[in-house]
């Protein structure tokens, strides 16, 4: 494929072309799906193509997506994984028994649970600390001297925005690697590598793909010669948690419209958050785009072009009240996950249970590309009965 001549093209233009160009052999404007797992050698046992040996690593669609995402992140290289969790697990596996991981608390429950199990199994010390208070977090960091600091920015479901720059500086003083899960931001809103992080992880299942039909994950690095990246590159190759060609094709197709989707989703989320904040049945709206949110200033410093598509609301009332609100929604669908074109609601307490400490009245919303008026009308109709009850 020809790459576009102008290396300074905006992210929107790079995305629209899927990071590629016209195939010089056929004129095809989209790349083909190659299903070959293996590639033939000639009589002298030379590879027909030096970059095609076995498809666990040698998949052109995968390479095209990796180059596109690394470029958007301002990074050196990227590697796709079979899911966001596969990407996170590969990152955490660089830490050896006897070492420490410092992980932000109150992040995606799946990450928290996996990290706890993994660290216990491997004899790794896991410290969970609140990153909303950056000064305290950096003190903990200096005290425990971790090999890896794992952040999620903005966090799911509390939408906290950790200070990536300050934490990265403190971490580098202790020779720790900093990995940031930036799933809720995408590289269009925040670029953690430019804030000092070493690795940035995404569940590409969410907004990067955007259509709730592919599981994928990706990790990008700032320094391709670092030990951390050498480990991750080998881990992806050797442990083999790769994406199929069909899924890679769908992901690249989704990525082509990422900038349009994010524009609409962020504008919708801001409008929905503003309307919900004024609703008498809502106790609190957690959305970084609201001045009332504790992380608003940090978000303004670190994010550009919007504050994301995810928010959480605390409904005035009990778990049953929150569930009843979710049950009355009609346009917004009751389902886990986020970042798709369709808006979703989730009662996280039902999923995580009491041990997680999640508020019983919290509903997490992933805002899609529908009309903001329709979304607000759906939410208002679901919330109104709470104010009208005796
Ligand atoms: N990171 C965050 C912030 C998530 O919300 C999720 C899933 O919801 C994941 C990682 C895991 O990604 P996947 O479901 O692609 O494994």
XYZ file of C-alpha atoms and ligand atoms in Angstrom:
406
model
C 0.000 0.000 0.000
C 1.199 3.564 -0.739
C 1.275 5.662 2.402
C -0.068 9.225 2.079
C 2.670 11.693 1.037
C 1.962 14.261 3.727
C 3.279 12.890 7.016
C 1.597 15.789 8.864
C -1.947 14.753 8.006
C -4.377 15.213 10.878
C -5.529 12.190 12.903
C -8.955 12.406 11.210
C -7.404 12.092 7.741
C -5.061 9.301 8.769
C -7.972 7.413 10.317
C -10.291 7.938 7.332
C -7.738 6.157 5.139
C -7.184 3.431 7.711
C -3.551 4.528 7.968
C -2.955 3.144 4.475
C -3.516 4.126 0.902
C -4.203 2.688 -2.526
C -2.798 -0.778 -3.254
C -0.405 -0.113 -6.196
C -1.000 -3.592 -7.667
C -4.817 -3.451 -7.843
C -5.950 0.064 -6.951
C -7.937 -1.350 -4.024
C -8.881 1.389 -1.553
C -9.256 -1.045 1.337
C -6.796 -3.798 2.211
C -7.752 -7.448 1.600
C -8.375 -10.006 4.349
C -5.557 -12.519 4.169
C -6.456 -15.840 5.750
C -3.134 -17.663 5.141
C -1.530 -18.865 8.359
C 1.739 -19.870 6.715
C 3.917 -18.760 3.799
C 5.958 -20.883 1.386
C 9.758 -20.914 0.992
C 11.682 -21.361 -2.280
C 14.039 -24.220 -3.268
C 16.887 -22.595 -1.335
C 14.595 -22.399 1.701
C 14.367 -18.603 1.494
C 11.100 -16.949 2.441
C 9.116 -15.752 -0.562
C 8.577 -12.497 1.339
C 11.038 -11.704 4.165
C 8.223 -10.309 6.315
C 5.896 -13.311 5.955
C 6.751 -16.504 7.799
C 3.777 -17.434 9.996
C 0.655 -15.395 10.581
C 0.813 -15.306 14.382
C 2.961 -12.234 13.838
C 2.978 -11.730 10.078
C -0.469 -10.335 9.352
C -0.567 -7.237 7.139
C -3.892 -5.955 8.506
C -2.585 -6.245 12.046
C 0.585 -4.398 11.042
C -1.430 -1.635 9.378
C -3.519 -1.087 12.528
C -0.444 -1.183 14.763
C 1.325 1.445 12.636
C -1.791 3.652 12.614
C -2.329 3.507 16.383
C 1.379 3.957 17.234
C 1.358 7.025 14.990
C -1.790 8.468 16.600
C -0.324 7.919 20.079
C 2.931 9.667 19.121
C 4.586 6.332 19.963
C 7.293 4.164 18.424
C 5.502 0.834 17.978
C 2.271 -0.935 18.895
C 1.080 -4.534 19.186
C -2.491 -5.750 18.835
C -3.860 -8.396 21.193
C -6.927 -10.621 21.172
C -8.713 -8.464 23.781
C -8.105 -5.548 26.114
C -7.545 -7.991 28.976
C -4.984 -9.934 26.908
C -3.104 -6.636 26.374
C -3.265 -5.769 30.091
C -2.212 -9.286 31.150
C 0.771 -9.206 28.770
C 1.803 -5.844 30.242
C 1.564 -7.073 33.837
C 3.499 -10.261 33.049
C 6.688 -8.214 32.638
C 6.801 -7.969 36.461
C 8.752 -10.774 38.117
C 7.981 -12.696 41.324
C 9.218 -10.691 44.327
C 8.651 -7.349 42.575
C 5.762 -4.918 43.127
C 2.927 -3.529 41.005
C 1.360 -0.237 42.079
C -2.134 -0.118 40.585
C -4.665 2.701 40.701
C -7.668 1.657 42.796
C -11.290 2.024 41.622
C -10.582 1.081 38.002
C -12.205 -1.456 35.632
C -13.246 -4.332 37.866
C -12.014 -6.985 35.420
C -8.490 -5.523 35.572
C -8.594 -5.279 39.374
C -9.741 -8.888 39.785
C -7.229 -10.294 37.293
C -4.333 -8.319 38.816
C -5.233 -9.572 42.310
C -5.354 -13.212 41.182
C -2.237 -12.952 39.025
C -0.133 -11.228 41.678
C -1.172 -13.696 44.366
C -0.400 -16.630 42.084
C 2.991 -15.244 41.037
C 4.244 -13.914 44.377
C 4.103 -10.300 43.209
C 3.194 -7.603 45.747
C 0.147 -5.643 44.568
C -0.478 -2.215 46.089
C -3.797 -0.550 45.182
C -3.860 3.211 45.744
C -6.206 6.065 44.953
C -4.650 8.115 42.139
C -7.094 11.030 42.444
C -4.758 12.382 45.138
C -1.587 12.580 43.022
C 0.677 13.670 45.886
C -0.311 10.722 48.104
C -0.054 8.338 45.148
C 3.502 9.529 44.395
C 4.432 9.128 48.094
C 3.171 5.533 47.998
C 5.111 5.041 44.779
C 8.383 6.205 46.363
C 7.720 4.029 49.426
C 6.970 0.784 47.580
C 9.406 1.120 44.620
C 7.258 -0.778 42.102
C 8.453 -2.337 38.860
C 5.172 -1.307 37.184
C 2.693 1.508 37.827
C -0.696 0.821 36.252
C -3.147 3.694 35.738
C -6.524 3.977 34.024
C -7.316 7.473 32.708
C -10.159 8.421 32.832
C -11.078 5.585 35.170
C -14.043 3.256 34.749
C -16.587 3.848 36.300
C -15.593 6.836 38.512
C -14.074 8.967 35.746
C -11.103 10.009 37.852
C -8.261 11.598 35.908
C -4.852 10.749 37.362
C -1.979 13.177 36.760
C -0.002 11.085 34.260
C 2.867 13.591 33.988
C 3.549 13.890 37.735
C 3.148 10.163 38.371
C 5.411 9.286 35.414
C 8.146 11.596 36.728
C 7.973 10.045 40.197
C 7.899 6.544 38.690
C 10.929 7.164 36.486
C 12.901 8.359 39.530
C 12.352 4.792 40.856
C 12.978 3.121 37.455
C 9.363 1.967 37.314
C 7.521 1.418 34.020
C 4.280 3.410 33.684
C 1.376 1.879 31.758
C -1.855 3.825 31.215
C -5.125 2.239 30.144
C -6.629 5.090 28.091
C -9.632 3.176 26.750
C -12.124 5.870 27.797
C -10.148 8.618 26.064
C -8.786 7.086 22.813
C -5.654 8.662 21.271
C -7.860 11.423 19.861
C -8.515 12.923 23.325
C -5.386 12.002 25.283
C -1.870 10.827 24.451
C -0.299 9.409 27.625
C 3.069 8.704 25.958
C 3.488 12.429 25.370
C 2.679 13.009 29.055
C 5.572 10.741 30.053
C 4.010 7.253 30.258
C 6.019 4.362 28.824
C 3.118 2.270 27.576
C -0.476 3.015 26.648
C -3.082 0.267 26.566
C -6.570 0.254 25.066
C -9.412 -2.153 24.995
C -9.978 -1.697 21.247
C -13.274 -3.506 21.846
C -14.622 -0.110 22.923
C -14.493 3.156 20.952
C -11.550 2.237 18.687
C -13.728 -0.365 17.006
C -16.938 1.331 18.063
C -19.527 -1.174 16.819
C -19.712 -3.728 19.649
C -18.711 -6.543 17.310
C -14.976 -7.131 17.883
C -12.882 -7.984 20.951
C -9.384 -6.523 20.674
C -6.658 -4.805 22.669
C -3.574 -2.787 21.801
C -0.426 -1.623 23.578
C 1.811 1.174 22.233
C 5.244 2.196 23.511
C 7.312 5.363 23.695
C 10.681 3.588 23.327
C 10.916 0.525 21.104
C 14.375 -0.303 22.538
C 13.207 -0.412 26.156
C 13.266 -3.676 28.132
C 9.517 -3.300 28.697
C 8.820 -3.206 24.972
C 11.217 -6.033 24.200
C 9.254 -8.135 26.720
C 5.871 -7.152 25.285
C 6.921 -7.765 21.697
C 8.157 -11.249 22.588
C 5.139 -11.947 24.790
C 2.754 -11.159 21.941
C 4.799 -13.288 19.556
C 5.438 -16.231 21.882
C 2.204 -16.383 23.892
C 0.199 -15.723 20.746
C -2.852 -13.755 21.956
C -3.374 -12.370 18.452
C -6.385 -11.095 16.537
C -7.879 -13.036 13.628
C -7.723 -11.467 10.162
C -11.496 -11.038 10.114
C -11.486 -9.172 13.424
C -8.513 -7.056 12.311
C -10.451 -6.144 9.172
C -13.501 -5.087 11.211
C -11.339 -3.099 13.620
C -9.659 -1.208 10.770
C -13.071 -0.538 9.244
C -14.297 0.825 12.594
C -11.198 2.972 13.043
C -11.901 4.793 9.765
C -14.814 6.633 11.405
C -13.299 7.051 14.885
C -12.872 10.820 14.688
C -16.473 11.401 13.535
C -17.849 9.030 16.161
C -15.787 10.581 18.936
C -16.882 14.109 17.988
C -20.532 13.107 18.198
C -20.168 10.905 21.284
C -18.287 13.586 23.240
C -20.775 16.317 22.265
C -23.678 14.018 23.205
C -22.039 13.044 26.503
C -21.489 16.692 27.439
C -25.146 17.503 26.664
C -26.439 14.452 28.544
C -24.209 15.130 31.585
C -25.375 18.754 31.716
C -29.053 17.731 31.520
C -28.659 14.990 34.134
C -26.869 17.319 36.535
C -29.974 19.519 36.538
C -32.394 16.611 37.099
C -33.861 16.456 40.639
C -33.653 12.638 40.803
C -29.871 12.682 40.302
C -27.520 13.004 43.262
C -24.238 13.307 41.324
C -22.989 13.117 37.764
C -19.416 11.900 37.355
C -18.206 13.280 34.020
C -14.850 15.053 33.501
C -16.465 17.622 31.194
C -18.528 19.070 34.064
C -16.957 21.884 36.083
C -18.481 20.243 39.188
C -16.434 17.053 38.693
C -13.352 16.816 40.909
C -11.224 15.758 37.932
C -12.341 18.584 35.619
C -9.129 20.626 35.884
C -6.902 17.563 35.474
C -8.967 16.542 32.443
C -8.609 20.012 30.910
C -4.836 19.796 31.313
C -4.487 16.304 29.832
C -7.322 15.918 27.349
C -8.042 17.705 24.083
C -11.115 17.815 21.903
C -13.637 16.499 24.417
C -13.995 14.654 27.696
C -15.070 11.271 26.432
C -18.210 9.222 26.028
C -18.486 7.564 29.434
C -20.087 8.877 32.609
C -21.594 7.551 35.810
C -24.577 8.907 37.688
C -25.647 8.347 41.279
C -29.421 8.129 41.343
C -31.163 9.551 44.436
C -32.355 6.338 46.080
C -31.592 2.672 46.535
C -30.216 -0.110 44.347
C -33.827 -0.940 43.418
C -34.427 2.678 42.358
C -31.322 2.662 40.157
C -32.356 -0.676 38.619
C -35.879 0.655 38.011
C -34.440 3.673 36.176
C -32.326 1.350 34.008
C -35.396 -0.835 33.449
C -37.474 2.115 32.170
C -34.901 3.166 29.528
C -35.902 2.252 26.033
C -33.452 3.827 23.548
C -30.465 3.258 25.835
C -29.851 -0.487 26.054
C -29.096 -2.385 29.283
C -25.766 -4.077 28.529
C -22.181 -4.169 29.723
C -19.329 -2.554 27.719
C -18.842 0.914 26.306
C -17.649 2.927 23.337
C -20.150 1.654 20.750
C -22.338 3.751 18.476
C -25.354 2.701 20.573
C -25.767 4.087 24.099
C -25.613 1.547 26.927
C -26.430 1.623 30.622
C -25.082 -0.661 33.318
C -25.833 -1.152 36.997
C -22.280 -1.973 38.059
C -23.272 -3.185 41.560
C -25.204 -6.073 39.989
C -22.012 -7.092 38.148
C -19.369 -6.383 40.790
C -21.209 -7.087 44.063
C -20.704 -5.692 47.528
C -17.010 -6.618 47.881
C -16.057 -4.116 45.179
C -17.334 -1.146 47.191
C -19.239 0.185 44.157
C -22.184 2.440 45.153
C -25.515 0.590 44.881
C -27.163 3.584 43.182
C -24.520 4.016 40.448
C -25.481 3.695 36.793
C -22.714 3.843 34.213
C -23.609 5.271 30.834
C -21.748 4.862 27.565
C -23.049 7.531 25.226
C -23.338 6.743 21.526
C -24.069 8.661 18.355
C -27.883 8.906 18.598
C -29.473 12.359 18.788
C -28.705 14.066 22.121
C -32.363 15.132 22.401
C -33.556 11.528 22.149
C -31.034 10.372 24.744
C -32.007 13.124 27.183
C -35.717 12.409 26.629
C -35.149 8.688 27.308
C -33.231 9.410 30.526
C -35.696 12.047 31.699
C -38.660 9.699 31.178
C -36.841 6.985 33.151
C -35.902 9.334 36.015
C -39.113 11.378 36.361
C -41.094 8.684 38.251
C -38.506 8.958 41.073
C -39.484 12.578 41.738
C -43.216 11.979 41.413
C -43.394 9.152 43.955
C -44.885 9.962 47.328
N -9.982 -1.542 30.136
C -11.131 -0.909 30.381
C -11.093 0.517 30.867
C -12.351 -1.553 30.179
O -13.507 -0.896 30.429
C -12.353 -2.895 29.730
C -13.625 -3.623 29.509
O -14.698 -3.151 29.814
C -11.121 -3.524 29.507
C -9.956 -2.820 29.712
C -11.070 -4.958 29.054
O -11.189 -5.008 27.671
P -11.726 -6.301 26.863
O -13.149 -6.476 27.241
O -11.480 -5.920 25.438
O -10.881 -7.452 27.293
